[in-house]
Tab-separated table of C-alpha atoms and ligand atoms in Angstrom:
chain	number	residue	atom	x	y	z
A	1	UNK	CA	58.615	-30.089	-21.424
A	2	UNK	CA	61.181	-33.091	-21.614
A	3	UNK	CA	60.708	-34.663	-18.234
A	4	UNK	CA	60.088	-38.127	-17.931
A	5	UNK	CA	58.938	-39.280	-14.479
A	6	UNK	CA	59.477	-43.309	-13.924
A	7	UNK	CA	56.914	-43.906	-10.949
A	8	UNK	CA	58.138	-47.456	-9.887
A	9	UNK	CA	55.698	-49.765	-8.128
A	10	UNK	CA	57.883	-53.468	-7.857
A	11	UNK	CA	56.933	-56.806	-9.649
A	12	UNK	CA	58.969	-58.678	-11.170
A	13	UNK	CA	61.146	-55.583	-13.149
A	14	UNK	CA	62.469	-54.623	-9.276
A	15	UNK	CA	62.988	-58.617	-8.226
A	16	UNK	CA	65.958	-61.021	-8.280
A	17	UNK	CA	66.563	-64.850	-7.845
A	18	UNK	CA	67.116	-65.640	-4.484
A	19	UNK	CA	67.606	-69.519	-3.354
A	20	UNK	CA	64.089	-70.236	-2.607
A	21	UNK	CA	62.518	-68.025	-5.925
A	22	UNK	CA	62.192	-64.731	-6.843
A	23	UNK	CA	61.532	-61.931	-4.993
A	24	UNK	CA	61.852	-57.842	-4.435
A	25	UNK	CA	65.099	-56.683	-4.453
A	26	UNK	CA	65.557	-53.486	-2.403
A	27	UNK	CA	67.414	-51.307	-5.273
A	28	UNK	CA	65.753	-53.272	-7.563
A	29	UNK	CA	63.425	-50.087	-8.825
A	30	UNK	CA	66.893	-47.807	-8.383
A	31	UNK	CA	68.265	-50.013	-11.391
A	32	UNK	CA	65.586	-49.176	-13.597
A	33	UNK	CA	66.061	-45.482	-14.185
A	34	UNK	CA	69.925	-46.638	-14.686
A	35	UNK	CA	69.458	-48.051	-18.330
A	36	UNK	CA	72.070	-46.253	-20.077
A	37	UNK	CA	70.327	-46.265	-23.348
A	38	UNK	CA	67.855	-44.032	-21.917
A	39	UNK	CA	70.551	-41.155	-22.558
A	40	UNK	CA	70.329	-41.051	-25.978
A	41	UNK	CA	66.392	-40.444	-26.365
A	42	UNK	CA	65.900	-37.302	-28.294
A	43	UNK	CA	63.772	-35.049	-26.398
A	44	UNK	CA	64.699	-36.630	-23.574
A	45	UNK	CA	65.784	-33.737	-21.190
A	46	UNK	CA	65.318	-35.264	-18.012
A	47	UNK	CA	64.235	-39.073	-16.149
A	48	UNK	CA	63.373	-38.425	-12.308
A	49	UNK	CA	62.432	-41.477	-10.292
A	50	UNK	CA	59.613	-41.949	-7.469
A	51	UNK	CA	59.866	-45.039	-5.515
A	52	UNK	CA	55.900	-45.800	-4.763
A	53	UNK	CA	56.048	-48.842	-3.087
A	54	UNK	CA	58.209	-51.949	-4.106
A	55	UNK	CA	55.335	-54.859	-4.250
A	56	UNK	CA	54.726	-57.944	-5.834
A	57	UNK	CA	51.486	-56.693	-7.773
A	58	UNK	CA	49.026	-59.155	-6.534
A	59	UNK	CA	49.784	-57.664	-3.424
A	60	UNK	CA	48.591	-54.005	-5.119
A	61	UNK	CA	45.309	-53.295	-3.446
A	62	UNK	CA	42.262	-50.885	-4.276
A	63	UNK	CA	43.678	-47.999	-1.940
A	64	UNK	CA	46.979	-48.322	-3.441
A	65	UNK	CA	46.037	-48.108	-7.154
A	66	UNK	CA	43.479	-45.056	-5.767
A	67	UNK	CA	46.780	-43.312	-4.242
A	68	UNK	CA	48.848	-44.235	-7.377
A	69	UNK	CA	46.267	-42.478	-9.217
A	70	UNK	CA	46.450	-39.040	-7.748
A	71	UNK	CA	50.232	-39.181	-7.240
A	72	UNK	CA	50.108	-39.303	-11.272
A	73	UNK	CA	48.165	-36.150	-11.574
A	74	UNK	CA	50.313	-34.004	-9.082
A	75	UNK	CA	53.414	-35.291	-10.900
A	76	UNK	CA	51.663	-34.347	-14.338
A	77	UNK	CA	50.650	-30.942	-12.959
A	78	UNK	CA	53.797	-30.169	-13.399
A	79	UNK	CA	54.543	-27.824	-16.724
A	80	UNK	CA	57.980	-29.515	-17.532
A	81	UNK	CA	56.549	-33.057	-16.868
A	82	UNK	CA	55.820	-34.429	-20.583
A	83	UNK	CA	54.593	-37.712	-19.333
A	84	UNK	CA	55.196	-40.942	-16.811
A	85	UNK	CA	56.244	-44.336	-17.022
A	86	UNK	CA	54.342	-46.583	-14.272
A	87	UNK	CA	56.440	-49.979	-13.426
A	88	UNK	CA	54.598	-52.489	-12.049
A	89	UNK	CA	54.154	-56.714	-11.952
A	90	UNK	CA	52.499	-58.244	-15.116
A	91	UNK	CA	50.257	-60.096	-12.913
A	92	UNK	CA	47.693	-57.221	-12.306
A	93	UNK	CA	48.972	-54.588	-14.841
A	94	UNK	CA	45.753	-54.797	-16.355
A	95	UNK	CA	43.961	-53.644	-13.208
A	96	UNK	CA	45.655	-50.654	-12.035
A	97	UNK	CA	46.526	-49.198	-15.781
A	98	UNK	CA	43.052	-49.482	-16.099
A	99	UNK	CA	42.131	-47.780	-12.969
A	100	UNK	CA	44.693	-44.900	-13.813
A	101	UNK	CA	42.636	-44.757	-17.660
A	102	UNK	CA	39.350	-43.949	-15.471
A	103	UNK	CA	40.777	-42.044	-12.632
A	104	UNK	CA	43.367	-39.739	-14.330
A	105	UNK	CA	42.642	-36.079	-15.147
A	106	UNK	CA	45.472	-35.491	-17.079
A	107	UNK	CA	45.489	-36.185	-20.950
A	108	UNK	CA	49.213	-36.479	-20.939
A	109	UNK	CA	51.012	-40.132	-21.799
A	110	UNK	CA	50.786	-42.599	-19.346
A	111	UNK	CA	52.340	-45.719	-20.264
A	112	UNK	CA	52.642	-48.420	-17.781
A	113	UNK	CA	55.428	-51.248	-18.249
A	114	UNK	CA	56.955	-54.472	-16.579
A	115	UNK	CA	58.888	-57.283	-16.953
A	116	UNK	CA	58.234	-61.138	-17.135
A	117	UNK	CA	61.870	-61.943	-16.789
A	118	UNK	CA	63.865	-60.365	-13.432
A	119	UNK	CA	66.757	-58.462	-13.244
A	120	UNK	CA	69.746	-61.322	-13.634
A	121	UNK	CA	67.384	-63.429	-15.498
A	122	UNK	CA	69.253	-64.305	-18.860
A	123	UNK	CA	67.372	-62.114	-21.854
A	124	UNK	CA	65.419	-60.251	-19.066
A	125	UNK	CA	63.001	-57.855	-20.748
A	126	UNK	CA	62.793	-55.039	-18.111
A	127	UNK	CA	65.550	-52.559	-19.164
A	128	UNK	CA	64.328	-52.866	-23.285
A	129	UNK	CA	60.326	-52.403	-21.885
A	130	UNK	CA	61.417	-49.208	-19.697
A	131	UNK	CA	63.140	-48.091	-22.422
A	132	UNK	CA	60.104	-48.503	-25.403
A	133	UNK	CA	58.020	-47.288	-22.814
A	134	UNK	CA	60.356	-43.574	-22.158
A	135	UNK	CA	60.381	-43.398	-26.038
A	136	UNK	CA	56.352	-43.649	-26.535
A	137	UNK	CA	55.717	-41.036	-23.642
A	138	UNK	CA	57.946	-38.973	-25.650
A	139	UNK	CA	55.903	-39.621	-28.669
A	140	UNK	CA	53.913	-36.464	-30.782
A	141	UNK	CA	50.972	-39.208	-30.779
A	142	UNK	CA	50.574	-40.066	-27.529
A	143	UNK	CA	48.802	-37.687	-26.275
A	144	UNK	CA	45.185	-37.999	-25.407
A	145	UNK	CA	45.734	-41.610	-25.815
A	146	UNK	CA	44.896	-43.064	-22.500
A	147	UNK	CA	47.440	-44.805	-20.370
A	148	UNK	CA	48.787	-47.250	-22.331
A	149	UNK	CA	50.533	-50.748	-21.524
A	150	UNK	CA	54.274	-51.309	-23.461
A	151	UNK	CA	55.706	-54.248	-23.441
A	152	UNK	CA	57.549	-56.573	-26.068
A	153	UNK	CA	57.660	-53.326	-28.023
A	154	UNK	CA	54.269	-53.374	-28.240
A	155	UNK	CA	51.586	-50.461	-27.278
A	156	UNK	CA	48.142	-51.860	-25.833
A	157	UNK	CA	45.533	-49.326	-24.739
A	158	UNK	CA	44.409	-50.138	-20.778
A	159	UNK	CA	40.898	-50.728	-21.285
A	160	UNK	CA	41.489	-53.378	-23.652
A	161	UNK	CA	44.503	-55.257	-22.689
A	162	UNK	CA	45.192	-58.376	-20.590
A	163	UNK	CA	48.021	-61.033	-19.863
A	164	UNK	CA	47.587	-64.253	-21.813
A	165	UNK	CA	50.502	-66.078	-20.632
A	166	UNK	CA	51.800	-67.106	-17.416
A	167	UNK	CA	55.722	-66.974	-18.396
A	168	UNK	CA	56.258	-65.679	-21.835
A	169	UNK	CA	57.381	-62.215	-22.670
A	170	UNK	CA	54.701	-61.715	-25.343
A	171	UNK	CA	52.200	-62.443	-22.835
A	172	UNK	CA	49.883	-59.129	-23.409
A	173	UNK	CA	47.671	-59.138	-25.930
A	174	UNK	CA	43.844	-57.436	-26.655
A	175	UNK	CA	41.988	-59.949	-27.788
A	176	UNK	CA	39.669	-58.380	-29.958
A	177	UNK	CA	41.478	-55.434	-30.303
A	178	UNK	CA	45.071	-55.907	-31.286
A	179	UNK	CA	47.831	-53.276	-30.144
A	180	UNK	CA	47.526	-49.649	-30.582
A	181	UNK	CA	50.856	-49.422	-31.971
A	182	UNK	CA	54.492	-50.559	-31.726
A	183	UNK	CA	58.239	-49.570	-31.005
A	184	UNK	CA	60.188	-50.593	-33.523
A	185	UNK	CA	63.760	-49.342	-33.386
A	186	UNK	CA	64.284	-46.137	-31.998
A	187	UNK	CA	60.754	-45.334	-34.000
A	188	UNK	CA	56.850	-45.459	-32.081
A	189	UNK	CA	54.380	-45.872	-34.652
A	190	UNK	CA	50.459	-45.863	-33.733
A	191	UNK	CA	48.512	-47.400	-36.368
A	192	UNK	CA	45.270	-46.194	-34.241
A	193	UNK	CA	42.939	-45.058	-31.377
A	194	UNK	CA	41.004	-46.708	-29.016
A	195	UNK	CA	37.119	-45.110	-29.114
A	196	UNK	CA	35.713	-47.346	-26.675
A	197	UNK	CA	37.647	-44.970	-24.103
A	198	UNK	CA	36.221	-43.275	-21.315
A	199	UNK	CA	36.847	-41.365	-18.067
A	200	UNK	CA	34.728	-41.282	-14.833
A	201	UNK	CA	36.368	-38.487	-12.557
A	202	UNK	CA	35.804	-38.936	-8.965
A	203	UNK	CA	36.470	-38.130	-5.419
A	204	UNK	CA	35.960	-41.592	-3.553
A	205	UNK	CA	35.655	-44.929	-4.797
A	206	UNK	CA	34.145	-48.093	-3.003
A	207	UNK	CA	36.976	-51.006	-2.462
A	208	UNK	CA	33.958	-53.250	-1.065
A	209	UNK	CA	33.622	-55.081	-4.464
A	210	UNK	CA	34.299	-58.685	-5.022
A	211	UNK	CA	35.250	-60.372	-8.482
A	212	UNK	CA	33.529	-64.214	-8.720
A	213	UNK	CA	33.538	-66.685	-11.113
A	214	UNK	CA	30.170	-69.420	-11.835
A	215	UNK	CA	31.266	-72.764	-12.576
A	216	UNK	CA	28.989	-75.791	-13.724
A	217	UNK	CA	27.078	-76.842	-10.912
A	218	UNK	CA	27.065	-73.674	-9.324
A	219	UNK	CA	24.328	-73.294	-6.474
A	220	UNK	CA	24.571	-69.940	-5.943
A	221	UNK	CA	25.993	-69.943	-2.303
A	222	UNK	CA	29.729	-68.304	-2.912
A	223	UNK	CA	27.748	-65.574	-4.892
A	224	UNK	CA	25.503	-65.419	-1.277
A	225	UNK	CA	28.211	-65.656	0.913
A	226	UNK	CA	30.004	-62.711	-0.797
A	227	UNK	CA	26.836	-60.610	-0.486
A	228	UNK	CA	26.425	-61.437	3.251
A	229	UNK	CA	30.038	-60.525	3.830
A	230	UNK	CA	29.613	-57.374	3.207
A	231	UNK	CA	30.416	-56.583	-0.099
A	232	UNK	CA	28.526	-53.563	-1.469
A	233	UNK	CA	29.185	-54.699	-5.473
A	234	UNK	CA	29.812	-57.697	-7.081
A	235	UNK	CA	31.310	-58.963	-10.958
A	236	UNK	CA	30.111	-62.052	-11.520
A	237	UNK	CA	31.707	-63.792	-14.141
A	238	UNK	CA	29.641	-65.966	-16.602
A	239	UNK	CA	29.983	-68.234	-19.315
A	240	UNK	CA	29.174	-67.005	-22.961
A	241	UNK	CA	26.680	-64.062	-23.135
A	242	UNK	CA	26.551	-63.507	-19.694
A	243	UNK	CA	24.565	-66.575	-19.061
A	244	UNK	CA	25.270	-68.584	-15.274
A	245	UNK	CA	23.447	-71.982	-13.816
A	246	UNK	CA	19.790	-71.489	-12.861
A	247	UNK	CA	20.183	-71.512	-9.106
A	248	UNK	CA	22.944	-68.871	-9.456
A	249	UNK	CA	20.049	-67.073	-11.174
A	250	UNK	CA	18.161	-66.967	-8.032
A	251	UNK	CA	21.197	-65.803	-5.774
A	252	UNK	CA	21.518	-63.315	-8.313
A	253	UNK	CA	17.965	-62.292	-7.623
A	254	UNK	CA	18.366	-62.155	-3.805
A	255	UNK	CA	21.806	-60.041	-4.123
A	256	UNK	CA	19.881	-57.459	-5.761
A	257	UNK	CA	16.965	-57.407	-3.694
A	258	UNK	CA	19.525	-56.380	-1.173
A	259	UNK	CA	20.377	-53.555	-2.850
A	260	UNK	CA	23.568	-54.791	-4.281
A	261	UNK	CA	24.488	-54.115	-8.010
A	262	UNK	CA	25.488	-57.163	-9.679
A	263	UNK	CA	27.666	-56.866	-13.033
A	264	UNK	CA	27.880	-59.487	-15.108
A	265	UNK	CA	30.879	-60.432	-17.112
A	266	UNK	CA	31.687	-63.481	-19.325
A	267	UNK	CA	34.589	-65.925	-19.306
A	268	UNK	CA	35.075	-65.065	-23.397
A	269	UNK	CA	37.318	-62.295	-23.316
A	270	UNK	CA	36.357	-61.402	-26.752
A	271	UNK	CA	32.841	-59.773	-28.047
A	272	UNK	CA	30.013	-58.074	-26.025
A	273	UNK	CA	28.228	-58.940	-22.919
A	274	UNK	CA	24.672	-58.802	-24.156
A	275	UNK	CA	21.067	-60.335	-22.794
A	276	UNK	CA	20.488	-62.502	-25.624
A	277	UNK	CA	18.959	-65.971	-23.521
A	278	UNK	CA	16.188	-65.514	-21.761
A	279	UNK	CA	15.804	-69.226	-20.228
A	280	UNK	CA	16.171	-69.447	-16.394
A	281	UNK	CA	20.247	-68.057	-15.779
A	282	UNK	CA	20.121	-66.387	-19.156
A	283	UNK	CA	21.422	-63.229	-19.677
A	284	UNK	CA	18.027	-61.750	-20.535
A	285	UNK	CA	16.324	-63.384	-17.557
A	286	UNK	CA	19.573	-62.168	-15.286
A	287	UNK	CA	18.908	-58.259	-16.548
A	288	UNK	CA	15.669	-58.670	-16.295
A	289	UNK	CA	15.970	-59.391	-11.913
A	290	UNK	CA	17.901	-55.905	-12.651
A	291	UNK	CA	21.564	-57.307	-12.983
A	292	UNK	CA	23.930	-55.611	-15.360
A	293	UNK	CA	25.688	-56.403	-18.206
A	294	UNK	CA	29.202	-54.999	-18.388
A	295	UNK	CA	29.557	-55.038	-22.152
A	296	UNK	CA	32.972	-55.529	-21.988
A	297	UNK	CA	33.541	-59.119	-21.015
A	298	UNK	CA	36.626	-59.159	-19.193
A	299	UNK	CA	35.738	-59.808	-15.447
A	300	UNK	CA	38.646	-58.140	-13.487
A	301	UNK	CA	38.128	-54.573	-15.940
A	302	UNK	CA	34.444	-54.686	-14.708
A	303	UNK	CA	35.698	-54.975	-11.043
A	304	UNK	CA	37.778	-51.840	-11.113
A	305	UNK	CA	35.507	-50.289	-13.483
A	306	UNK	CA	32.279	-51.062	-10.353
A	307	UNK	CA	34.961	-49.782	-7.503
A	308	UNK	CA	35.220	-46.229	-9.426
A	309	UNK	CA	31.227	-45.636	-10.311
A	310	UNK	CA	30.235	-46.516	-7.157
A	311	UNK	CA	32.578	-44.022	-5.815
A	312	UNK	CA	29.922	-41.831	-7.650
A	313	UNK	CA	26.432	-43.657	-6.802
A	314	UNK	CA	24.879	-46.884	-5.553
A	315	UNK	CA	22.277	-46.467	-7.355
A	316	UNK	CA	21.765	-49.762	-9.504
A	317	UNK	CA	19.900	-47.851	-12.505
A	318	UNK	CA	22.669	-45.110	-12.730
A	319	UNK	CA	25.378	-47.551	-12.276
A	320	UNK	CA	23.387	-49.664	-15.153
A	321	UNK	CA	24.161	-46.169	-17.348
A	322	UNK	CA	28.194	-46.641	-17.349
A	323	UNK	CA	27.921	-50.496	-18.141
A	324	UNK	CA	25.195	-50.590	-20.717
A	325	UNK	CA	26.209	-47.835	-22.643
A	326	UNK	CA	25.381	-49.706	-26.036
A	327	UNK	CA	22.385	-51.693	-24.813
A	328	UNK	CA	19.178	-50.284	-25.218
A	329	UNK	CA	16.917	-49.701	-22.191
A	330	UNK	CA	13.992	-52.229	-22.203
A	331	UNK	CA	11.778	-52.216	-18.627
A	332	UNK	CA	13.025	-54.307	-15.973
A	333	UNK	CA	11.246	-55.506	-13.647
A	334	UNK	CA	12.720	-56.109	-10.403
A	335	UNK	CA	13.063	-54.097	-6.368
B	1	LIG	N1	54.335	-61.945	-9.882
B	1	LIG	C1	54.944	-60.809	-10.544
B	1	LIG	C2	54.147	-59.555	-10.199
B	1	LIG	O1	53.112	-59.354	-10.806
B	1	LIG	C3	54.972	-61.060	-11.977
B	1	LIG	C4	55.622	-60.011	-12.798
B	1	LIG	O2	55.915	-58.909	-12.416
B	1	LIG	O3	55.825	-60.346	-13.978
B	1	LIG	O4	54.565	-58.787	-9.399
């Protein structure tokens, strides 16, 4: 059990610097599994690599991450399959190692890696990030963690991290949280576990759900629009709490009315969701018309996290169950 399967996806780790900027490099995700380093990993009996696609990842959609997903099981069906390395862009890294910490059936390591500097870039961080990322697969601790994110020799759990920077290499970080562990050396040390972790198995999942953002002055209408376009859930992010402009409020009321769930997120990316305000907009007032509060305030987890339970129901009380999980029920009155 020494195999090491590098599932390679594009971003930035597969792209070069053309004359007009960077982009994909056809044997761009070939080069990765070339590191020679990667020969001297104890344990190490075998690195296979499986092209997926070779996208930027804003490009990566809902179906894709879905497919990603149960490619990763098959591969970690296998017996001498110990664990995989996912390589993807930074940009929505966050996203689909999240949707692979849901989705997955397997308990085996799952760390998912990139690069913020291409391949000719001078001190470009792919080959070292591939390489941390081979080494804490490989790791006695990793199992059972959850897909994990490694970068910057540093190991983030997928629930909890997100990118902070637009162009530095130390640009993920958990705000809230801190790292899971690091590679240091030729050494992975975990200094702990994430407990907020959890899995929602399914067989579908609904890509119909649309991530928006209120803004001072807000009146509502691009939270309308959405609905009337057709999209069957929607995150909506807020500011503080989970607290949005009082004529949001309403559109928030008519969205569910319609039978859409409405999940609402906050622009913080540290500390809980929770209905604290119960002035027109507030948080309280919001549940209360029967929106949801995600707990975990980071818009664009809630959006993948919406896409997978409503793969399991619409229904806005049972999708309420997976979001609230540490809110207690209180009546609300709304339908
Ligand atoms: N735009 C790139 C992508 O996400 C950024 C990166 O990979 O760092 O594909």
């Amino acid at each position: 059990m020494g195999k090491v399967v590098i599932v390679t996806t594009g971003g930035t780790i597969a792209m070069v610097k053309e004359r007009e900027g960077v982009v994909p490099y056809d044997k761009g995700n070939i080069l990765i599994s070339e590191i020679p380093e990667l020969r001297d990993i104890p344990g190490l009996d075998k690195i296979e690599l499986y092209e997926f696609a070779n996208i930027p990842s804003p490009h990566m959609t809902p179906a894709d991450m879905w497919r990603l997903s149960k490619l990763v099981d098959e591969i970690l069906e296998d017996e001498e399959v110990a664990g995989v390395v996912v390589t993807h862009g930074t940009d929505t890294l966050e996203e689909t190692s999240y949707f692979l910490d849901l989705t997955l059936k397997s308990e085996k390591p799952v760390v998912c890696t990139a690069a913020m500097r291409n391949i000719g870039e001078l001190g470009t961080d792919g080959p070292r990030n591939v390489l941390s990322s081979v080494r804490t697969v490989l790791s006695p601790q990793a199992y059972g963690m959850g897909v994990m994110v490694c970068l910057n020799d540093e190991i983030h759990a997928a629930r909890e991290v997100t990118k902070t920077y637009t162009s530095n290499v130390a640009t993920f970080d958990s705000p809230g949280y801190g790292p899971l562990g690091i590679v240091d050396e030729d050494v992975v040390i975990f200094n702990r576990k994430s407990l907020t972790r959890e899995r929602i198995l399914t067989d579908k999942i609904e890509e119909k759900v649309a991530l928006i953002k209120t803004f001072t002055g807000d009146n509502g209408s691009v939270l309308k629009a959405a609905a009337q376009m057709g999209y069957r859930g929607i995150v909506l992010e807020g500011f503080g709490r989970g607290n949005v402009p009082p004529d949001v409020a309403d559109a928030v009321g008519e969205v569910i009315k319609m039978g859409i769930p409405v999940v609402i997120t906050s622009r913080c990316f540290k500390g809980r969701v929770y209905p604290v305000y119960a002035y027109k907009g507030g948080g309280a007032d919001l549940r209360k018309m029967g929106a949801i509060m995600s707990e975990h305030p980071i818009g664009q987890k809630a959006k993948i996290k919406l896409m997978i339970v409503m793969g399991k129901t619409t229904d806005i009380e049972e999708i309420r169950t997976y979001f609230e999980r540490t809110i207690k029920r209180r009546t609300i009155e709304h339908g």
